[in-house]
Short mmCIF file of C-alpha atoms in Angstrom, two decimals:
data_model
loop_
_atom_site.label_atom_id
_atom_site.label_comp_id
_atom_site.label_asym_id
_atom_site.label_seq_id
_atom_site.Cartn_x
_atom_site.Cartn_y
_atom_site.Cartn_z
CA UNK A 160 -23.84 64.90 -186.25
CA UNK A 161 -20.90 66.95 -185.03
CA UNK A 162 -22.72 67.78 -181.80
CA UNK A 163 -23.57 64.09 -181.22
CA UNK A 164 -19.95 63.07 -181.82
CA UNK A 165 -18.71 65.68 -179.36
CA UNK A 166 -21.11 64.39 -176.68
CA UNK A 167 -19.91 60.82 -177.21
CA UNK A 168 -16.27 61.86 -176.93
CA UNK A 169 -17.02 63.84 -173.77
CA UNK A 170 -18.83 60.87 -172.21
CA UNK A 171 -15.94 58.55 -173.10
CA UNK A 172 -13.44 60.95 -171.57
CA UNK A 173 -15.47 61.07 -168.33
CA UNK A 174 -15.12 57.31 -167.96
CA UNK A 175 -11.40 57.79 -167.21
CA UNK A 176 -11.03 60.75 -164.86
CA UNK A 177 -7.36 61.63 -164.22
CA UNK A 178 -5.80 61.72 -160.77
CA UNK A 179 -3.12 64.29 -160.09
CA UNK A 180 -0.55 61.49 -159.83
CA UNK A 181 -1.37 60.26 -163.31
CA UNK A 182 -3.81 57.42 -162.48
CA UNK A 183 -7.13 57.32 -164.34
CA UNK A 184 -10.19 56.17 -162.42
CA UNK A 185 -12.64 53.83 -164.15
CA UNK A 186 -16.24 54.69 -163.29
CA UNK A 187 -17.37 51.49 -165.02
CA UNK A 188 -15.40 49.53 -162.39
CA UNK A 189 -16.88 51.52 -159.53
CA UNK A 190 -13.71 53.48 -158.79
CA UNK A 191 -14.69 56.63 -156.90
CA UNK A 192 -11.95 57.99 -154.63
CA UNK A 193 -12.77 60.00 -151.50
CA UNK A 194 -11.28 63.46 -151.89
CA UNK A 195 -12.78 65.34 -148.91
CA UNK A 196 -10.25 65.21 -146.01
CA UNK A 197 -12.90 66.22 -143.46
CA UNK A 198 -15.04 63.28 -144.51
CA UNK A 199 -12.07 60.91 -144.27
CA UNK A 200 -11.40 62.13 -140.71
CA UNK A 201 -15.07 61.69 -139.81
CA UNK A 202 -15.16 58.08 -141.07
CA UNK A 203 -12.05 57.14 -139.08
CA UNK A 204 -13.43 58.82 -135.97
CA UNK A 205 -16.84 57.09 -136.25
CA UNK A 206 -15.21 53.71 -136.89
CA UNK A 207 -13.87 53.70 -133.33
CA UNK A 208 -10.44 52.34 -134.27
CA UNK A 209 -8.24 51.54 -131.27
CA UNK A 210 -4.40 51.68 -131.20
CA UNK A 211 -4.38 47.88 -130.72
CA UNK A 212 -6.66 47.15 -133.73
CA UNK A 213 -5.90 45.32 -136.93
CA UNK A 214 -7.92 47.09 -139.63
CA UNK A 215 -9.03 45.49 -142.89
CA UNK A 216 -9.45 48.15 -145.56
CA UNK A 217 -11.27 47.11 -148.73
CA UNK A 218 -10.78 49.27 -151.80
CA UNK A 219 -8.04 51.63 -150.50
CA UNK A 220 -7.57 53.32 -153.88
CA UNK A 221 -4.73 55.81 -153.67
CA UNK A 222 -4.54 55.68 -149.88
CA UNK A 223 -6.30 58.81 -148.59
CA UNK A 224 -8.24 56.81 -146.00
CA UNK A 225 -5.39 54.34 -145.53
CA UNK A 226 -3.11 57.11 -144.21
CA UNK A 227 -5.55 58.10 -141.48
CA UNK A 228 -6.18 54.47 -140.51
CA UNK A 229 -2.44 53.84 -140.18
CA UNK A 230 -2.21 56.80 -137.81
CA UNK A 231 -4.96 55.33 -135.60
CA UNK A 232 -4.45 51.54 -135.74
CA UNK A 233 -1.78 48.96 -134.93
CA UNK A 234 -1.87 47.54 -138.46
CA UNK A 235 -3.76 47.98 -141.75
CA UNK A 236 -4.35 45.16 -144.24
CA UNK A 237 -5.52 46.65 -147.54
CA UNK A 238 -7.21 44.53 -150.23
CA UNK A 239 -7.09 46.13 -153.70
CA UNK A 240 -7.95 44.53 -157.04
CA UNK A 241 -6.36 47.19 -159.32
CA UNK A 242 -2.58 46.64 -159.73
CA UNK A 243 -2.12 50.35 -160.52
CA UNK A 244 -3.58 51.29 -157.14
CA UNK A 245 -1.41 48.68 -155.42
CA UNK A 246 1.72 50.28 -156.89
CA UNK A 247 0.48 53.74 -155.88
CA UNK A 248 -0.08 52.58 -152.29
CA UNK A 249 3.37 51.03 -152.10
CA UNK A 250 4.96 54.16 -153.59
CA UNK A 251 3.03 56.47 -151.28
CA UNK A 252 3.97 54.76 -148.01
CA UNK A 253 7.44 53.43 -148.88
CA UNK A 254 10.05 54.88 -146.54
CA UNK A 255 7.46 56.36 -144.15
CA UNK A 256 7.06 55.40 -140.46
CA UNK A 257 3.84 53.59 -141.46
CA UNK A 258 5.34 51.30 -144.10
CA UNK A 259 6.02 48.35 -141.77
CA UNK A 260 2.41 48.42 -140.49
CA UNK A 261 0.79 48.26 -143.92
CA UNK A 262 0.14 44.99 -145.78
CA UNK A 263 -1.31 45.20 -149.28
CA UNK A 264 -3.10 42.21 -150.81
CA UNK A 265 -3.78 42.40 -154.53
CA UNK A 266 -6.91 40.51 -155.49
CA UNK A 267 -10.68 40.32 -155.70
CA UNK A 268 -11.98 40.62 -152.13
CA UNK A 269 -14.88 38.25 -152.91
CA UNK A 270 -12.38 35.52 -153.85
CA UNK A 271 -9.76 36.31 -151.23
CA UNK A 272 -9.51 34.42 -147.96
CA UNK A 273 -9.63 37.24 -145.44
CA UNK A 274 -7.17 37.32 -142.54
CA UNK A 275 -7.97 38.10 -138.92
CA UNK A 276 -9.11 41.70 -138.30
CA UNK A 277 -10.86 43.72 -135.59
CA UNK A 278 -12.42 46.45 -137.74
CA UNK A 279 -13.26 46.60 -141.44
CA UNK A 280 -13.38 49.93 -143.27
CA UNK A 281 -14.47 49.87 -146.90
CA UNK A 282 -15.24 52.19 -149.80
CA UNK A 283 -16.33 49.60 -152.34
CA UNK A 284 -17.67 49.33 -155.89
CA UNK A 285 -21.42 49.37 -155.32
CA UNK A 286 -22.01 46.32 -157.53
CA UNK A 287 -20.43 44.04 -154.91
CA UNK A 288 -22.39 45.47 -151.95
CA UNK A 289 -24.60 42.46 -151.24
CA UNK A 290 -22.07 39.61 -151.71
CA UNK A 291 -19.42 41.49 -149.72
CA UNK A 292 -21.82 42.19 -146.86
CA UNK A 293 -22.66 38.51 -146.45
CA UNK A 294 -19.05 37.41 -146.93
CA UNK A 295 -18.12 39.63 -143.99
CA UNK A 296 -21.06 38.43 -141.87
CA UNK A 297 -19.96 34.83 -142.40
CA UNK A 298 -16.33 35.59 -141.53
CA UNK A 299 -14.74 33.77 -138.61
CA UNK A 300 -13.55 34.72 -136.09
CA UNK A 301 -16.18 37.41 -135.62
CA UNK A 302 -14.90 40.98 -135.94
CA UNK A 303 -16.04 43.95 -133.85
CA UNK A 304 -17.52 46.15 -136.57
CA UNK A 305 -17.48 47.01 -140.27
CA UNK A 306 -17.80 50.61 -141.45
CA UNK A 307 -18.80 50.55 -145.10
CA UNK A 308 -19.68 53.14 -147.74
CA UNK A 309 -22.73 51.98 -149.72
CA UNK A 310 -25.00 53.47 -152.34
CA UNK A 311 -27.55 55.36 -150.26
CA UNK A 312 -30.59 53.26 -151.20
CA UNK A 313 -28.76 50.01 -150.40
CA UNK A 314 -27.62 51.44 -147.06
CA UNK A 315 -31.17 52.50 -146.17
CA UNK A 316 -32.41 48.98 -146.93
CA UNK A 317 -29.91 47.61 -144.42
CA UNK A 318 -31.09 49.92 -141.62
CA UNK A 319 -34.81 49.88 -142.49
CA UNK A 320 -37.40 49.05 -139.82
CA UNK A 321 -40.73 47.21 -140.17
CA UNK A 322 -43.20 49.44 -142.01
CA UNK A 323 -40.51 51.39 -143.89
CA UNK A 324 -40.85 51.49 -147.67
CA UNK A 325 -37.38 49.96 -148.16
CA UNK A 326 -37.90 47.14 -145.61
CA UNK A 327 -37.20 43.91 -147.52
CA UNK A 328 -35.68 40.44 -147.46
CA UNK A 329 -32.17 41.95 -147.53
CA UNK A 330 -33.03 43.93 -144.39
CA UNK A 331 -34.19 40.90 -142.41
CA UNK A 332 -31.34 38.68 -143.63
CA UNK A 333 -28.74 41.27 -142.61
CA UNK A 334 -30.34 42.07 -139.27
CA UNK A 335 -30.50 38.36 -138.45
CA UNK A 336 -26.69 38.37 -138.34
CA UNK A 337 -25.90 41.93 -137.26
CA UNK A 338 -27.02 45.24 -135.83
CA UNK A 339 -26.79 47.98 -138.46
CA UNK A 340 -26.55 51.73 -137.82
CA UNK A 341 -26.59 54.65 -140.25
CA UNK A 342 -23.60 56.92 -139.54
CA UNK A 343 -23.63 59.67 -142.16
CA UNK A 344 -24.85 60.67 -145.59
CA UNK A 345 -22.19 61.39 -148.22
CA UNK A 346 -22.93 63.58 -151.23
CA UNK A 347 -21.65 62.51 -154.64
CA UNK A 348 -19.35 65.54 -154.93
CA UNK A 349 -17.10 64.16 -152.19
CA UNK A 350 -15.68 61.67 -154.71
CA UNK A 351 -13.41 61.85 -157.71
CA UNK A 352 -14.97 61.14 -160.16
CA UNK A 353 -18.45 61.78 -158.69
CA UNK A 354 -20.85 58.82 -158.92
CA UNK A 355 -24.42 59.22 -160.18
CA UNK A 356 -25.97 58.71 -156.73
CA UNK A 357 -25.40 59.78 -153.14
CA UNK A 358 -23.86 57.40 -150.63
CA UNK A 359 -24.15 56.55 -146.95
CA UNK A 360 -21.77 55.13 -144.38
CA UNK A 361 -23.16 52.40 -142.12
CA UNK A 362 -21.78 50.53 -139.13
CA UNK A 363 -22.37 46.76 -139.06
CA UNK A 364 -21.86 44.95 -135.74
CA UNK A 365 -22.13 41.14 -135.90
CA UNK A 366 -24.42 39.67 -133.25
CA UNK A 367 -22.71 37.90 -130.38
CA UNK A 368 -23.84 35.21 -129.91
CA UNK A 369 -25.18 34.53 -133.40
CA UNK A 370 -28.85 33.70 -133.91
CA UNK A 371 -28.65 30.13 -135.13
CA UNK A 372 -30.89 29.15 -138.05
CA UNK A 373 -30.65 26.66 -140.89
CA UNK A 374 -29.70 29.11 -143.63
CA UNK A 375 -31.40 27.33 -146.56
CA UNK A 376 -34.57 26.91 -144.50
CA UNK A 377 -34.50 30.58 -143.49
CA UNK A 378 -33.86 31.78 -147.06
CA UNK A 379 -36.69 29.67 -148.47
CA UNK A 380 -39.06 30.95 -145.79
CA UNK A 381 -38.23 34.62 -146.41
CA UNK A 382 -38.48 34.24 -150.20
CA UNK A 383 -42.10 33.14 -149.81
CA UNK A 384 -42.94 35.79 -147.20
CA UNK A 385 -41.47 38.64 -149.27
CA UNK A 386 -42.82 37.44 -152.61
CA UNK A 387 -45.60 40.02 -152.10
CA UNK A 388 -44.54 41.79 -148.92
CA UNK A 389 -47.64 44.01 -148.69
CA UNK A 390 -50.11 41.12 -149.03
CA UNK A 391 -51.35 39.32 -145.95
CA UNK A 392 -49.52 36.13 -145.05
CA UNK A 393 -52.86 34.32 -145.26
CA UNK A 394 -53.15 35.37 -148.89
CA UNK A 395 -49.54 34.40 -149.70
CA UNK A 396 -49.77 30.96 -148.09
CA UNK A 397 -53.07 30.18 -149.84
CA UNK A 398 -51.41 30.31 -153.25
CA UNK A 399 -51.46 26.94 -155.01
CA UNK A 400 -47.76 27.14 -155.93
CA UNK A 401 -46.80 27.79 -152.30
CA UNK A 402 -48.98 24.97 -150.96
CA UNK A 403 -47.59 22.58 -153.58
CA UNK A 404 -43.98 23.45 -152.72
CA UNK A 405 -44.51 23.10 -148.96
CA UNK A 406 -46.45 19.85 -149.38
CA UNK A 407 -43.62 18.42 -151.48
CA UNK A 408 -41.10 19.38 -148.78
CA UNK A 409 -43.41 17.95 -146.11
CA UNK A 410 -43.69 14.60 -147.90
CA UNK A 411 -39.91 14.49 -148.46
CA UNK A 412 -39.13 15.14 -144.80
CA UNK A 413 -41.71 12.57 -143.67
CA UNK A 414 -40.30 10.00 -146.09
CA UNK A 415 -36.78 10.61 -144.79
CA UNK A 416 -37.98 10.31 -141.19
CA UNK A 417 -39.87 7.09 -141.93
CA UNK A 418 -36.88 5.75 -143.86
CA UNK A 419 -34.61 6.42 -140.90
CA UNK A 420 -37.03 4.72 -138.51
CA UNK A 421 -37.35 1.75 -140.83
CA UNK A 422 -33.56 1.50 -141.10
CA UNK A 423 -33.20 1.49 -137.32
CA UNK A 424 -36.03 -1.02 -136.97
CA UNK A 425 -34.42 -3.22 -139.63
CA UNK A 426 -31.07 -3.09 -137.85
CA UNK A 427 -32.71 -4.08 -134.54
CA UNK A 428 -34.59 -6.91 -136.25
CA UNK A 429 -31.40 -8.25 -137.82
CA UNK A 430 -29.67 -8.27 -134.45
CA UNK A 431 -32.60 -9.99 -132.72
CA UNK A 432 -33.21 -12.67 -135.37
CA UNK A 433 -29.80 -13.16 -136.95
CA UNK A 434 -30.00 -16.92 -136.24
CA UNK A 435 -33.34 -17.44 -138.01
CA UNK A 436 -32.17 -16.95 -141.66
CA UNK A 437 -35.26 -17.27 -143.88
CA UNK A 438 -37.63 -15.61 -141.39
CA UNK A 439 -35.48 -12.47 -141.57
CA UNK A 440 -36.15 -12.20 -145.30
CA UNK A 441 -39.88 -12.67 -144.79
CA UNK A 442 -40.02 -9.81 -142.29
CA UNK A 443 -38.32 -7.49 -144.77
CA UNK A 444 -40.81 -8.39 -147.51
CA UNK A 445 -43.71 -7.65 -145.16
CA UNK A 446 -42.27 -4.22 -144.34
CA UNK A 447 -41.95 -3.38 -148.04
CA UNK A 448 -45.53 -4.51 -148.75
CA UNK A 449 -46.82 -2.22 -145.99
CA UNK A 450 -44.95 0.72 -147.53
CA UNK A 451 -46.47 0.04 -150.97
CA UNK A 452 -50.00 -0.13 -149.53
CA UNK A 453 -49.42 3.17 -147.77
CA UNK A 454 -48.32 4.84 -151.02
CA UNK A 455 -51.41 3.61 -152.88
CA UNK A 456 -53.73 5.10 -150.28
CA UNK A 457 -51.89 8.43 -150.45
CA UNK A 458 -52.06 8.53 -154.26
CA UNK A 459 -55.77 7.75 -154.23
CA UNK A 460 -56.53 10.56 -151.79
CA UNK A 461 -54.24 13.20 -153.31
CA UNK A 462 -56.92 15.93 -153.55
CA UNK A 463 -58.12 15.41 -150.00
CA UNK A 464 -54.58 15.32 -148.68
CA UNK A 465 -53.73 18.61 -150.43
CA UNK A 466 -56.82 20.23 -148.95
CA UNK A 467 -55.89 18.90 -145.53
CA UNK A 468 -52.34 20.16 -145.93
CA UNK A 469 -53.59 23.64 -146.86
CA UNK A 470 -55.65 23.65 -143.66
CA UNK A 471 -52.53 22.57 -141.77
CA UNK A 472 -50.53 25.51 -143.17
CA UNK A 473 -53.27 28.04 -142.47
CA UNK A 474 -53.71 26.53 -139.02
CA UNK A 475 -50.11 27.48 -138.21
CA UNK A 476 -50.77 31.09 -139.27
CA UNK A 477 -53.92 31.20 -137.12
CA UNK A 478 -52.12 29.69 -134.14
CA UNK A 479 -49.56 32.50 -134.15
CA UNK A 480 -52.11 35.18 -135.13
CA UNK A 481 -50.22 35.81 -138.41
CA UNK A 482 -52.98 35.26 -140.98
CA UNK A 483 -53.84 38.95 -141.37
CA UNK A 484 -50.31 40.28 -140.86
CA UNK A 485 -47.98 41.46 -143.63
CA UNK A 486 -44.26 40.73 -144.09
CA UNK A 487 -43.58 44.43 -144.58
CA UNK A 488 -44.50 45.04 -140.94
CA UNK A 489 -43.11 41.94 -139.20
CA UNK A 490 -40.10 42.21 -136.89
CA UNK A 491 -37.13 39.85 -137.02
CA UNK A 492 -38.40 38.17 -133.82
CA UNK A 493 -41.83 37.59 -135.40
CA UNK A 494 -40.25 35.98 -138.49
CA UNK A 495 -38.19 33.68 -136.26
CA UNK A 496 -41.27 32.77 -134.21
CA UNK A 497 -43.40 32.03 -137.29
CA UNK A 498 -40.68 29.81 -138.79
CA UNK A 499 -40.46 27.90 -135.50
CA UNK A 500 -44.24 27.31 -135.58
CA UNK A 501 -44.05 25.95 -139.13
CA UNK A 502 -41.13 23.67 -138.26
CA UNK A 503 -42.93 22.47 -135.10
CA UNK A 504 -45.81 21.42 -137.38
CA UNK A 505 -43.37 19.54 -139.64
CA UNK A 506 -43.55 22.15 -142.40
CA UNK A 507 -40.21 23.05 -143.97
CA UNK A 508 -38.97 25.46 -146.65
CA UNK A 509 -35.93 23.64 -148.04
#
């Protein structure tokens, strides 16, 4: 019992590791401060900061990296959620030559409207890795690059290539918007307190110009493709649930298209026969009767239509020679091409 109690007390104490200035770091909140000065220098060097740059630093902590960025850049805007760290930053740089070039914003970076910046440098809590990455990639105006410290496995997913074990939907989604490069591996002992896993620093460069896609359509498409990434696409798109979903979307899009055509036709008819009164109403009734007849035929042939639709989906895969290919080995360009073939055939994913 005594031994168990001692272990619990030790574990609790490790959750709040003291800093020499009196600040305790909370591992549960993802607070791991870089303590290796050589590593700090390396990150600043690899970030390619210019003397004219405005740098956005996310998670500055006690300012070890901030100091080096201020020496290299025109201005640093630091976003920090912990009020204790904000006070430490202000205390550290108050009265120094750098003080007028440092702006500190206290707040949650995911909920903060980010200002203009040229370069982003971030050592972040790993639990916000994915939402922060996509917040940055959606930021306007487009910045030059982001240099971010991630948990190593997450970082390797971002830079993975087709055929790699870690190649996944996150990889393709990120590489749609940016080029991603692995800069350096960082061991856990470079932090205070040390995290449980190793880290990596990556460089994210937004694509210019952007590859334009309908985001919901793209997301829906990738979710299906990566549902079983090592299965053939022919096998994935034969699944009843997938066929049913795509057929529902297909019918919805067709209905909207027909509705739009009917609305335009109705407007033209009204303009042409506005002086005929009762005949106008008769024409509208005839149009509605035709629609009802069409629906009855479709309902009566539901099984045949579903079979035909399945052939339509598989026909798209065959047209692009994708039936025997696997998502785990497709390039970004191949995903874009396959989606374009589906859309050309009137098949949509949202």
